[in-house]
Amino acid sequence: MNIPRKLKLLAFGACLAAAALPASAEEYPKFDYMPGKELAIPHVSGDAKFSNTYQYWKDEKALEDAKKSGKMSHEMNYKDFRWAVKSFDAEGAIDIGRGYYNEKNAKGQSCASCHGAEGKKLKGIYANYPAYNKRLKRVVTVPTQIKACATERLGFDWKENTRQNTLIDFFVGSLSDGKVVKIDATSPGPIKASYERGRDLFFKRGGHFNFACASCHTPPAAGKYLRGQRPTTFFGDAAQYPIYHFPYSLPGDDFEYVFTLQHQIKSCQILSRIYPGEEGSPAMTDIEVFLKASANGYKMSVPVAEYNMDTSYLD
Amino acid sequence: MKFGFKQRYLPLLVLAGSLTVGAIAPSSAEEAPKWVPGEQYPRELLKNFPCHDYDLPCGKMTSPPVERVEFKGPLKGDAERGEKIATNLRWGNCIACHALPKHEGGSIGPSLKGYAHREMPLDYTYQRLWDVRFYNPNAFMPVYGPNKVLTDQDIQDVMAFLYTK
């Protein structure tokens, strides 16, 4: 009777393992996650596994066809409005951002000194951010990159939560309009690690309500009515940030009504009563990497109209 | 050189004194903001619940354990107050996800119009409102009881509102 003995050994081993577990569990608490974490992939087409609406909004033509065939906005996961329609109200804010971009310090230097007039050398880069900064040895969002440049090279105190930073971010974002988002979150490296941490944070429950980001931004909540709001899945939307967010702004803030993706995450945290992170902090950056990589393969559209003015196909 | 008791222990006394001051100071400054239901939730209090940050203590907190509660009744609630709780954005805010008796609302949760006619057991409804995870661990509803969003009385009031025929 060999097998039972082996089984006994196995059981003994399992007991040992179980006894060893609590110690490590203390160091890494077991968080509560919303379901769906393992289905997330770093490409916009991954939405098919969540809302199964990707076919209606994957490009301009698909959108047109879906509208013509009588699809309602909520049946398209609310992806129909925003990206195809440009915002003209935002031009003024971009101009102010351009102004800061050209603002000279005492030595006569500005962002333009290195990056070229009209941001010539920054065209398209927004589609590849967040990126790993070798000198800072961390993954950075564009606002964090702007902060590093401004404080270290120009002597301007333009942190991620300042008006100048946000409006320059908007200006730089607009230079990548039409570019396809491409964040490599599959090759081993800091971006992949950041994506995975961000994904875990996105699905992790917390706050006063014990909600995760995923509580609103995965089905069945996505595509439904959250009273006045219309939550959608986490795929694709990052390609439209920074966004001209009239008439909302964070309470007490004045960003000329511009929301970077960092502000958006913070705003969501406040609304769902999770202690809000600092813009540009490692955790917030990880969440942005996750969201931006979930827009891989999707076209950037900045500045975009935030609201759909065509209500004919809204419920 | 000889030190008397006092001299010898003076530094210790000073140290102990400053420690006490240190211990008292935060607790007197600790007058934690209080949430007044119906008003904005104070941001400081959010630090008591799991958050996303890697450095803050809340980043290592976990969700509260599932709480099984039993409701023996009878139901003593104020339906009018319950309606206020259910429809107030900064209180129960049931309306964000549910259509309610006399009110249109969100469509994330099932409509609760005519809930009274479904004859659901009080115990079941109470548990769902207190901690929904007992029935559905993946539910999207706030954990009203364990995280003190609503009190026992608040929940009974909301129930009185829902059970009004």
CSV table of C-alpha atoms in Angstrom, one decimal:
chain,number,residue,atom,x,y,z
A,1,MET,CA,0.0,0.0,0.0
A,2,ASN,CA,2.3,2.7,-1.2
A,3,ILE,CA,-0.2,5.3,-2.3
A,4,PRO,CA,-1.8,6.1,1.1
A,5,ARG,CA,1.6,6.6,2.6
A,6,LYS,CA,2.4,9.1,-0.2
A,7,LEU,CA,-0.9,10.8,0.4
A,8,LYS,CA,-0.1,11.0,4.1
A,9,LEU,CA,3.2,12.7,3.2
A,10,LEU,CA,1.4,15.1,0.9
A,11,ALA,CA,-1.1,15.9,3.6
A,12,PHE,CA,1.8,16.5,6.1
A,13,GLY,CA,3.4,18.8,3.5
A,14,ALA,CA,0.2,20.7,3.0
A,15,CYS,CA,-0.1,21.2,6.7
A,16,LEU,CA,3.4,22.6,6.9
A,17,ALA,CA,2.7,24.9,4.0
A,18,ALA,CA,-0.5,26.1,5.7
A,19,ALA,CA,1.4,26.7,8.9
A,20,ALA,CA,4.0,28.8,7.0
A,21,LEU,CA,1.4,30.9,5.2
A,22,PRO,CA,0.0,33.2,7.9
A,23,ALA,CA,3.5,34.8,8.4
A,24,SER,CA,3.7,35.8,4.7
A,25,ALA,CA,0.1,36.7,4.6
A,26,GLU,CA,0.8,39.4,7.3
A,27,GLU,CA,3.4,41.0,5.1
A,28,TYR,CA,1.2,40.9,2.0
A,29,PRO,CA,-2.4,41.4,3.0
A,30,LYS,CA,-4.9,39.5,1.0
A,31,PHE,CA,-6.9,42.1,-0.7
A,32,ASP,CA,-10.5,41.8,-1.9
A,33,TYR,CA,-10.7,42.0,-5.7
A,34,MET,CA,-13.6,42.4,-8.0
A,35,PRO,CA,-13.8,39.6,-10.6
A,36,GLY,CA,-12.3,40.0,-14.1
A,37,LYS,CA,-8.7,40.8,-13.2
A,38,GLU,CA,-7.4,37.9,-15.2
A,39,LEU,CA,-9.4,38.8,-18.3
A,40,ALA,CA,-7.8,42.2,-18.7
A,41,ILE,CA,-5.3,42.5,-21.6
A,42,PRO,CA,-3.3,45.5,-22.6
A,43,HIS,CA,-5.2,46.2,-25.9
A,44,VAL,CA,-8.4,48.0,-26.6
A,45,SER,CA,-9.8,44.9,-28.3
A,46,GLY,CA,-9.8,43.2,-24.8
A,47,ASP,CA,-13.1,45.0,-24.3
A,48,ALA,CA,-14.8,42.2,-26.2
A,49,LYS,CA,-14.3,40.0,-23.1
A,50,PHE,CA,-16.0,42.5,-20.9
A,51,SER,CA,-18.8,44.5,-22.6
A,52,ASN,CA,-18.9,42.7,-26.0
A,53,THR,CA,-19.4,46.1,-27.7
A,54,TYR,CA,-16.0,46.6,-29.2
A,55,GLN,CA,-17.3,45.9,-32.7
A,56,TYR,CA,-19.5,49.0,-32.5
A,57,TRP,CA,-16.9,51.6,-31.7
A,58,LYS,CA,-13.5,50.2,-32.8
A,59,ASP,CA,-13.2,52.9,-35.5
A,60,GLU,CA,-15.1,55.7,-37.1
A,61,LYS,CA,-16.8,53.4,-39.6
A,62,ALA,CA,-18.0,50.9,-37.1
A,63,LEU,CA,-19.5,53.8,-35.1
A,64,GLU,CA,-21.3,55.2,-38.0
A,65,ASP,CA,-22.7,51.8,-38.9
A,66,ALA,CA,-23.8,51.1,-35.4
A,67,LYS,CA,-25.6,54.4,-35.1
A,68,LYS,CA,-27.3,53.8,-38.5
A,69,SER,CA,-28.4,50.4,-37.4
A,70,GLY,CA,-30.2,52.0,-34.5
A,71,LYS,CA,-27.9,51.1,-31.7
A,72,MET,CA,-28.5,53.1,-28.6
A,73,SER,CA,-25.7,54.8,-26.8
A,74,HIS,CA,-25.8,52.5,-23.7
A,75,GLU,CA,-25.8,49.5,-26.0
A,76,MET,CA,-22.4,50.7,-27.3
A,77,ASN,CA,-21.1,50.9,-23.8
A,78,TYR,CA,-21.2,54.7,-24.1
A,79,LYS,CA,-18.1,54.7,-26.2
A,80,ASP,CA,-19.8,56.4,-29.1
A,81,PHE,CA,-19.6,59.9,-27.7
A,82,ARG,CA,-16.3,61.7,-27.0
A,83,TRP,CA,-13.6,60.5,-29.3
A,84,ALA,CA,-15.0,61.2,-32.8
A,85,VAL,CA,-16.2,64.7,-32.0
A,86,LYS,CA,-13.7,67.5,-31.4
A,87,SER,CA,-14.0,70.2,-28.8
A,88,PHE,CA,-13.7,73.7,-30.0
A,89,ASP,CA,-14.1,75.2,-26.5
A,90,ALA,CA,-10.8,73.7,-25.6
A,91,GLU,CA,-8.7,75.6,-28.0
A,92,GLY,CA,-8.4,78.5,-25.6
A,93,ALA,CA,-7.1,76.3,-22.9
A,94,ILE,CA,-4.5,74.8,-25.3
A,95,ASP,CA,-3.4,78.3,-26.2
A,96,ILE,CA,-2.7,79.1,-22.6
A,97,GLY,CA,-0.8,75.8,-22.3
A,98,ARG,CA,1.3,76.9,-25.4
A,99,GLY,CA,2.0,80.1,-23.6
A,100,TYR,CA,3.4,78.3,-20.6
A,101,TYR,CA,5.4,76.1,-22.9
A,102,ASN,CA,7.1,79.3,-24.3
A,103,GLU,CA,7.4,81.0,-20.9
A,104,LYS,CA,11.1,82.0,-20.4
A,105,ASN,CA,13.0,81.8,-17.1
A,106,ALA,CA,15.6,84.4,-16.1
A,107,LYS,CA,18.1,82.8,-18.4
A,108,GLY,CA,15.8,83.1,-21.3
A,109,GLN,CA,15.1,79.3,-21.5
A,110,SER,CA,11.7,77.7,-22.0
A,111,CYS,CA,10.4,74.3,-22.8
A,112,ALA,CA,10.7,75.3,-26.5
A,113,SER,CA,14.5,75.7,-26.0
A,114,CYS,CA,14.9,71.9,-26.0
A,115,HIS,CA,11.7,70.6,-27.5
A,116,GLY,CA,11.4,73.0,-30.4
A,117,ALA,CA,9.0,75.7,-31.4
A,118,GLU,CA,5.3,74.6,-31.3
A,119,GLY,CA,6.5,71.4,-29.6
A,120,LYS,CA,8.0,70.1,-32.8
A,121,LYS,CA,9.9,67.3,-31.1
A,122,LEU,CA,7.1,66.2,-28.9
A,123,LYS,CA,4.7,65.3,-31.7
A,124,GLY,CA,3.2,61.8,-31.1
A,125,ILE,CA,5.0,61.1,-27.8
A,126,TYR,CA,1.8,61.3,-25.8
A,127,ALA,CA,0.7,58.1,-27.3
A,128,ASN,CA,3.7,56.3,-25.8
A,129,TYR,CA,3.4,57.7,-22.3
A,130,PRO,CA,3.6,56.7,-19.4
A,131,ALA,CA,7.2,55.6,-20.1
A,132,TYR,CA,10.2,54.5,-18.1
A,133,ASN,CA,12.6,57.3,-17.4
A,134,LYS,CA,16.1,55.9,-17.1
A,135,ARG,CA,17.5,58.9,-15.2
A,136,LEU,CA,14.7,59.0,-12.6
A,137,LYS,CA,14.6,55.2,-12.6
A,138,ARG,CA,10.9,55.1,-12.5
A,139,VAL,CA,7.8,55.0,-14.8
A,140,VAL,CA,6.5,58.6,-15.3
A,141,THR,CA,3.4,60.1,-16.7
A,142,VAL,CA,3.7,63.2,-18.9
A,143,PRO,CA,2.8,65.5,-16.0
A,144,THR,CA,5.6,64.0,-13.9
A,145,GLN,CA,8.0,64.4,-16.9
A,146,ILE,CA,6.9,68.0,-17.2
A,147,LYS,CA,7.5,68.5,-13.5
A,148,ALA,CA,11.0,67.0,-13.7
A,149,CYS,CA,12.0,69.2,-16.7
A,150,ALA,CA,10.5,72.4,-15.3
A,151,THR,CA,11.9,72.1,-11.8
A,152,GLU,CA,15.3,70.7,-12.7
A,153,ARG,CA,16.1,72.5,-15.9
A,154,LEU,CA,14.0,75.7,-15.9
A,155,GLY,CA,13.7,76.4,-12.2
A,156,PHE,CA,9.9,76.6,-12.4
A,157,ASP,CA,7.9,75.0,-9.6
A,158,TRP,CA,5.4,73.3,-11.9
A,159,LYS,CA,4.3,70.1,-10.0
A,160,GLU,CA,1.7,67.7,-11.3
A,161,ASN,CA,-1.1,69.5,-9.6
A,162,THR,CA,-0.4,73.0,-10.8
A,163,ARG,CA,-2.2,74.9,-13.4
A,164,GLN,CA,0.9,75.4,-15.6
A,165,ASN,CA,1.7,71.7,-15.6
A,166,THR,CA,-1.9,70.7,-16.5
A,167,LEU,CA,-2.2,73.1,-19.3
A,168,ILE,CA,1.2,72.2,-20.8
A,169,ASP,CA,0.1,68.6,-20.5
A,170,PHE,CA,-3.0,69.5,-22.5
A,171,PHE,CA,-0.9,71.3,-25.2
A,172,VAL,CA,1.5,68.4,-25.4
A,173,GLY,CA,-1.4,65.9,-25.6
A,174,SER,CA,-2.9,67.8,-28.5
A,175,LEU,CA,0.3,67.2,-30.4
A,176,SER,CA,-0.5,63.5,-30.5
A,177,ASP,CA,-4.0,63.8,-31.8
A,178,GLY,CA,-4.7,60.9,-34.2
A,179,LYS,CA,-1.7,58.9,-33.1
A,180,VAL,CA,-2.4,55.3,-32.1
A,181,VAL,CA,-1.7,54.5,-28.4
A,182,LYS,CA,1.2,52.1,-28.0
A,183,ILE,CA,2.4,51.1,-24.5
A,184,ASP,CA,4.5,47.9,-24.4
A,185,ALA,CA,3.0,46.2,-21.4
A,186,THR,CA,3.9,42.6,-22.5
A,187,SER,CA,7.7,42.6,-22.8
A,188,PRO,CA,9.3,41.9,-19.4
A,189,GLY,CA,10.3,45.2,-17.8
A,190,PRO,CA,9.2,48.1,-15.6
A,191,ILE,CA,6.2,49.0,-17.8
A,192,LYS,CA,4.8,45.5,-17.7
A,193,ALA,CA,5.3,45.4,-13.9
A,194,SER,CA,3.7,48.8,-13.6
A,195,TYR,CA,0.7,47.6,-15.7
A,196,GLU,CA,0.2,44.6,-13.5
A,197,ARG,CA,0.3,46.6,-10.3
A,198,GLY,CA,-2.1,49.1,-11.8
A,199,ARG,CA,-4.4,46.4,-12.9
A,200,ASP,CA,-4.5,44.9,-9.4
A,201,LEU,CA,-5.2,48.4,-7.9
A,202,PHE,CA,-8.0,48.9,-10.4
A,203,PHE,CA,-9.7,45.7,-9.3
A,204,LYS,CA,-8.9,46.1,-5.6
A,205,ARG,CA,-11.8,47.0,-3.3
A,206,GLY,CA,-11.4,49.8,-0.8
A,207,GLY,CA,-12.8,53.0,0.6
A,208,HIS,CA,-15.9,53.8,2.6
A,209,PHE,CA,-18.1,51.8,0.3
A,210,ASN,CA,-15.7,49.0,-0.4
A,211,PHE,CA,-15.8,49.7,-4.1
A,212,ALA,CA,-13.1,49.1,-6.7
A,213,CYS,CA,-12.6,51.2,-9.8
A,214,ALA,CA,-13.9,48.0,-11.5
A,215,SER,CA,-17.2,48.3,-9.5
A,216,CYS,CA,-18.4,51.0,-11.9
A,217,HIS,CA,-16.1,50.3,-14.9
A,218,THR,CA,-16.8,46.7,-15.7
A,219,PRO,CA,-20.2,45.1,-16.6
A,220,PRO,CA,-22.8,44.8,-15.4
A,221,ALA,CA,-22.4,48.3,-14.1
A,222,ALA,CA,-20.7,49.7,-17.3
A,223,GLY,CA,-23.3,50.5,-19.9
A,224,LYS,CA,-25.9,51.2,-17.3
A,225,TYR,CA,-27.1,54.4,-15.7
A,226,LEU,CA,-25.5,55.5,-12.6
A,227,ARG,CA,-28.1,58.1,-12.0
A,228,GLY,CA,-26.8,61.1,-14.1
A,229,GLN,CA,-23.6,59.4,-15.0
A,230,ARG,CA,-22.8,56.8,-17.7
A,231,PRO,CA,-20.0,54.5,-16.6
A,232,THR,CA,-18.1,52.7,-19.3
A,233,THR,CA,-15.5,50.0,-19.4
A,234,PHE,CA,-11.8,50.9,-18.9
A,235,PHE,CA,-10.8,50.2,-22.5
A,236,GLY,CA,-10.0,53.0,-24.9
A,237,ASP,CA,-10.9,56.1,-22.9
A,238,ALA,CA,-7.4,56.9,-21.9
A,239,ALA,CA,-6.7,57.8,-25.5
A,240,GLN,CA,-8.9,60.9,-25.0
A,241,TYR,CA,-7.0,62.4,-22.1
A,242,PRO,CA,-6.2,65.1,-21.1
A,243,ILE,CA,-9.8,66.2,-21.6
A,244,TYR,CA,-11.6,69.5,-21.6
A,245,HIS,CA,-13.9,68.8,-18.7
A,246,PHE,CA,-16.3,71.7,-18.7
A,247,PRO,CA,-18.1,72.4,-16.4
A,248,TYR,CA,-16.4,70.1,-13.9
A,249,SER,CA,-13.2,70.7,-12.0
A,250,LEU,CA,-11.9,69.2,-8.8
A,251,PRO,CA,-13.3,71.1,-5.9
A,252,GLY,CA,-11.2,74.2,-5.2
A,253,ASP,CA,-9.0,73.7,-8.1
A,254,ASP,CA,-8.6,75.8,-11.2
A,255,PHE,CA,-7.2,73.8,-14.1
A,256,GLU,CA,-9.0,75.9,-16.7
A,257,TYR,CA,-11.3,72.9,-16.6
A,258,VAL,CA,-8.7,70.5,-18.0
A,259,PHE,CA,-8.6,67.0,-16.6
A,260,THR,CA,-5.4,65.0,-17.0
A,261,LEU,CA,-5.9,61.2,-16.6
A,262,GLN,CA,-4.3,61.7,-13.1
A,263,HIS,CA,-7.0,64.2,-12.2
A,264,GLN,CA,-9.6,61.8,-13.5
A,265,ILE,CA,-8.4,58.9,-11.3
A,266,LYS,CA,-8.3,61.2,-8.3
A,267,SER,CA,-11.8,62.5,-9.1
A,268,CYS,CA,-13.1,58.9,-9.3
A,269,GLN,CA,-11.4,58.1,-6.0
A,270,ILE,CA,-13.1,61.0,-4.3
A,271,LEU,CA,-16.5,60.2,-5.8
A,272,SER,CA,-16.3,56.6,-4.7
A,273,ARG,CA,-14.8,57.6,-1.3
A,274,ILE,CA,-11.4,56.1,-1.6
A,275,TYR,CA,-8.6,58.2,0.0
A,276,PRO,CA,-7.3,60.1,-3.1
A,277,GLY,CA,-3.7,59.7,-4.2
A,278,GLU,CA,-1.3,62.4,-5.2
A,279,GLU,CA,-1.0,63.1,-8.9
A,280,GLY,CA,2.1,61.4,-10.1
A,281,SER,CA,2.6,59.1,-7.1
A,282,PRO,CA,3.8,55.6,-7.9
A,283,ALA,CA,0.4,54.1,-7.3
A,284,MET,CA,-1.5,56.7,-9.4
A,285,THR,CA,1.1,56.2,-12.2
A,286,ASP,CA,0.6,52.5,-12.2
A,287,ILE,CA,-3.2,53.0,-12.5
A,288,GLU,CA,-2.6,55.3,-15.5
A,289,VAL,CA,-0.2,52.8,-17.1
A,290,PHE,CA,-3.0,50.2,-16.8
A,291,LEU,CA,-5.6,52.5,-18.3
A,292,LYS,CA,-3.4,53.8,-21.1
A,293,ALA,CA,-2.2,50.3,-22.1
A,294,SER,CA,-5.9,49.3,-22.1
A,295,ALA,CA,-6.2,51.9,-24.9
A,296,ASN,CA,-3.4,50.3,-27.0
A,297,GLY,CA,-4.4,50.2,-30.7
A,298,TYR,CA,-6.8,53.0,-30.3
A,299,LYS,CA,-6.4,56.5,-31.8
A,300,MET,CA,-5.6,59.4,-29.5
A,301,SER,CA,-8.2,62.2,-29.8
A,302,VAL,CA,-7.3,65.4,-28.0
A,303,PRO,CA,-9.1,67.8,-27.5
A,304,VAL,CA,-12.3,65.9,-27.6
A,305,ALA,CA,-15.9,67.0,-26.8
A,306,GLU,CA,-16.8,65.5,-23.5
A,307,TYR,CA,-20.5,65.4,-23.9
A,308,ASN,CA,-22.6,64.0,-26.7
A,309,MET,CA,-24.8,66.7,-27.9
A,310,ASP,CA,-26.7,64.4,-30.1
A,311,THR,CA,-29.3,63.0,-27.7
A,312,SER,CA,-31.4,61.2,-30.4
A,313,TYR,CA,-30.1,57.8,-29.5
A,314,LEU,CA,-29.8,58.2,-25.7
A,315,ASP,CA,-32.3,56.5,-23.5
B,1,MET,CA,30.5,63.0,41.9
B,2,LYS,CA,27.3,61.9,43.4
B,3,PHE,CA,23.9,62.6,42.1
B,4,GLY,CA,20.8,62.7,44.2
B,5,PHE,CA,17.7,60.7,43.2
B,6,LYS,CA,16.3,63.8,41.5
B,7,GLN,CA,19.4,64.7,39.5
B,8,ARG,CA,20.0,61.2,38.5
B,9,TYR,CA,16.5,60.7,37.2
B,10,LEU,CA,15.9,64.2,36.0
B,11,PRO,CA,16.8,63.5,32.3
B,12,LEU,CA,14.5,60.5,32.5
B,13,LEU,CA,11.7,62.6,34.0
B,14,VAL,CA,12.1,65.2,31.3
B,15,LEU,CA,12.0,62.5,28.7
B,16,ALA,CA,8.9,60.9,30.2
B,17,GLY,CA,7.3,64.3,30.5
B,18,SER,CA,8.0,65.1,26.8
B,19,LEU,CA,6.7,61.7,25.9
B,20,THR,CA,3.5,62.3,27.8
B,21,VAL,CA,3.1,65.7,26.1
B,22,GLY,CA,3.8,63.9,22.8
B,23,ALA,CA,1.2,61.4,23.6
B,24,ILE,CA,-1.4,64.0,24.6
B,25,ALA,CA,-0.7,66.5,21.9
B,26,PRO,CA,-2.0,64.3,19.0
B,27,SER,CA,-5.0,63.1,20.9
B,28,SER,CA,-6.1,66.7,21.6
B,29,ALA,CA,-5.4,67.6,18.0
B,30,GLU,CA,-7.0,64.3,17.1
B,31,GLU,CA,-10.5,65.8,17.2
B,32,ALA,CA,-11.2,63.8,14.1
B,33,PRO,CA,-13.6,65.4,11.7
B,34,LYS,CA,-17.1,63.9,12.0
B,35,TRP,CA,-19.2,63.0,9.1
B,36,VAL,CA,-22.6,64.6,9.1
B,37,PRO,CA,-24.8,62.4,6.8
B,38,GLY,CA,-26.0,64.5,3.9
B,39,GLU,CA,-22.8,66.5,3.8
B,40,GLN,CA,-19.5,65.8,2.1
B,41,TYR,CA,-17.5,63.0,3.7
B,42,PRO,CA,-14.4,64.4,5.4
B,43,ARG,CA,-11.3,63.4,3.4
B,44,GLU,CA,-9.3,62.6,6.5
B,45,LEU,CA,-11.7,59.9,7.5
B,46,LEU,CA,-11.1,58.1,4.2
B,47,LYS,CA,-7.7,57.1,5.6
B,48,ASN,CA,-9.5,54.5,7.7
B,49,PHE,CA,-10.4,52.4,4.7
B,50,PRO,CA,-8.3,50.6,2.1
B,51,CYS,CA,-6.7,52.9,-0.4
B,52,HIS,CA,-4.5,52.7,-3.5
B,53,ASP,CA,-1.3,54.3,-2.1
B,54,TYR,CA,1.8,52.2,-1.5
B,55,ASP,CA,3.2,54.2,1.4
B,56,LEU,CA,0.2,55.2,3.5
B,57,PRO,CA,-1.1,52.7,6.0
B,58,CYS,CA,-4.4,52.6,4.3
B,59,GLY,CA,-2.7,51.0,1.3
B,60,LYS,CA,-2.1,47.9,3.3
B,61,MET,CA,-5.6,47.7,4.8
B,62,THR,CA,-8.0,45.1,3.7
B,63,SER,CA,-11.8,45.1,3.3
B,64,PRO,CA,-13.8,44.5,6.5
B,65,PRO,CA,-14.9,40.9,7.1
B,66,VAL,CA,-18.4,39.9,6.0
B,67,GLU,CA,-20.8,40.5,8.8
B,68,ARG,CA,-23.8,38.2,9.2
B,69,VAL,CA,-26.6,40.0,11.0
B,70,GLU,CA,-29.9,38.8,12.1
B,71,PHE,CA,-33.0,40.9,12.2
B,72,LYS,CA,-35.6,39.7,14.5
B,73,GLY,CA,-38.0,42.6,14.1
B,74,PRO,CA,-40.5,44.1,14.5
B,75,LEU,CA,-39.6,46.8,12.1
B,76,LYS,CA,-39.5,50.2,13.7
B,77,GLY,CA,-38.7,52.7,11.0
B,78,ASP,CA,-39.6,56.1,9.8
B,79,ALA,CA,-40.5,55.8,6.2
B,80,GLU,CA,-40.2,59.5,5.5
B,81,ARG,CA,-36.7,59.6,7.0
B,82,GLY,CA,-35.9,56.4,5.0
B,83,GLU,CA,-36.9,58.1,1.8
B,84,LYS,CA,-34.6,61.0,2.6
B,85,ILE,CA,-31.7,58.6,3.3
B,86,ALA,CA,-32.4,56.6,0.1
B,87,THR,CA,-32.5,59.6,-2.2
B,88,ASN,CA,-29.8,61.8,-0.6
B,89,LEU,CA,-26.6,61.7,-2.7
B,90,ARG,CA,-24.4,62.0,0.4
B,91,TRP,CA,-26.2,59.6,2.6
B,92,GLY,CA,-27.7,56.3,1.5
B,93,ASN,CA,-27.9,57.3,-2.2
B,94,CYS,CA,-29.7,54.1,-3.1
B,95,ILE,CA,-31.2,56.1,-6.0
B,96,ALA,CA,-27.8,56.2,-7.8
B,97,CYS,CA,-28.2,52.6,-8.8
B,98,HIS,CA,-31.9,51.7,-8.1
B,99,ALA,CA,-35.2,53.0,-9.2
B,100,LEU,CA,-37.2,53.5,-6.0
B,101,PRO,CA,-40.8,53.7,-5.0
B,102,LYS,CA,-42.0,57.2,-6.2
B,103,HIS,CA,-38.5,57.9,-7.7
B,104,GLU,CA,-36.7,57.1,-11.0
B,105,GLY,CA,-33.1,56.2,-10.5
B,106,GLY,CA,-30.1,54.4,-11.9
B,107,SER,CA,-30.2,51.1,-13.7
B,108,ILE,CA,-27.2,49.3,-12.2
B,109,GLY,CA,-29.2,47.6,-9.5
B,110,PRO,CA,-32.6,46.1,-10.0
B,111,SER,CA,-35.6,48.4,-9.7
B,112,LEU,CA,-37.1,48.5,-6.2
B,113,LYS,CA,-40.4,49.9,-7.3
B,114,GLY,CA,-43.1,47.8,-5.7
B,115,TYR,CA,-40.6,46.1,-3.4
B,116,ALA,CA,-43.3,45.9,-0.7
B,117,HIS,CA,-45.4,43.7,-2.9
B,118,ARG,CA,-42.6,41.1,-3.3
B,119,GLU,CA,-43.1,40.1,0.4
B,120,MET,CA,-39.4,39.6,1.0
B,121,PRO,CA,-38.5,38.5,4.5
B,122,LEU,CA,-37.4,41.4,6.7
B,123,ASP,CA,-34.3,39.4,7.8
B,124,TYR,CA,-33.2,39.0,4.1
B,125,THR,CA,-33.6,42.7,3.3
B,126,TYR,CA,-31.8,43.8,6.5
B,127,GLN,CA,-28.9,41.6,5.8
B,128,ARG,CA,-28.7,42.9,2.2
B,129,LEU,CA,-28.6,46.4,3.4
B,130,TRP,CA,-26.2,45.8,6.2
B,131,ASP,CA,-23.7,43.7,4.3
B,132,VAL,CA,-24.7,42.5,0.8
B,133,ARG,CA,-21.6,40.3,0.5
B,134,PHE,CA,-23.3,37.6,2.6
B,135,TYR,CA,-25.5,36.9,-0.3
B,136,ASN,CA,-23.3,38.0,-3.2
B,137,PRO,CA,-19.6,38.5,-2.6
B,138,ASN,CA,-19.2,40.3,-5.9
B,139,ALA,CA,-22.1,42.7,-5.4
B,140,PHE,CA,-21.6,46.4,-6.3
B,141,MET,CA,-23.4,47.7,-3.3
B,142,PRO,CA,-21.7,49.7,-0.6
B,143,VAL,CA,-21.1,47.7,2.6
B,144,TYR,CA,-23.4,50.0,4.6
B,145,GLY,CA,-23.2,48.3,8.0
B,146,PRO,CA,-19.6,47.3,8.5
B,147,ASN,CA,-18.2,50.6,7.2
B,148,LYS,CA,-20.7,52.7,9.1
B,149,VAL,CA,-22.3,54.3,6.1
B,150,LEU,CA,-25.7,53.7,7.6
B,151,THR,CA,-26.7,52.9,11.2
B,152,ASP,CA,-29.1,50.2,12.3
B,153,GLN,CA,-31.8,52.8,12.7
B,154,ASP,CA,-31.0,54.3,9.2
B,155,ILE,CA,-31.4,50.8,7.7
B,156,GLN,CA,-34.7,50.3,9.5
B,157,ASP,CA,-35.9,53.6,8.2
B,158,VAL,CA,-35.0,52.7,4.6
B,159,MET,CA,-36.7,49.4,5.0
B,160,ALA,CA,-39.9,51.1,6.3
B,161,PHE,CA,-39.8,53.2,3.1
B,162,LEU,CA,-39.3,50.2,0.9
B,163,TYR,CA,-42.0,48.2,2.6
B,164,THR,CA,-44.6,50.9,2.4
B,165,LYS,CA,-47.5,49.6,0.3
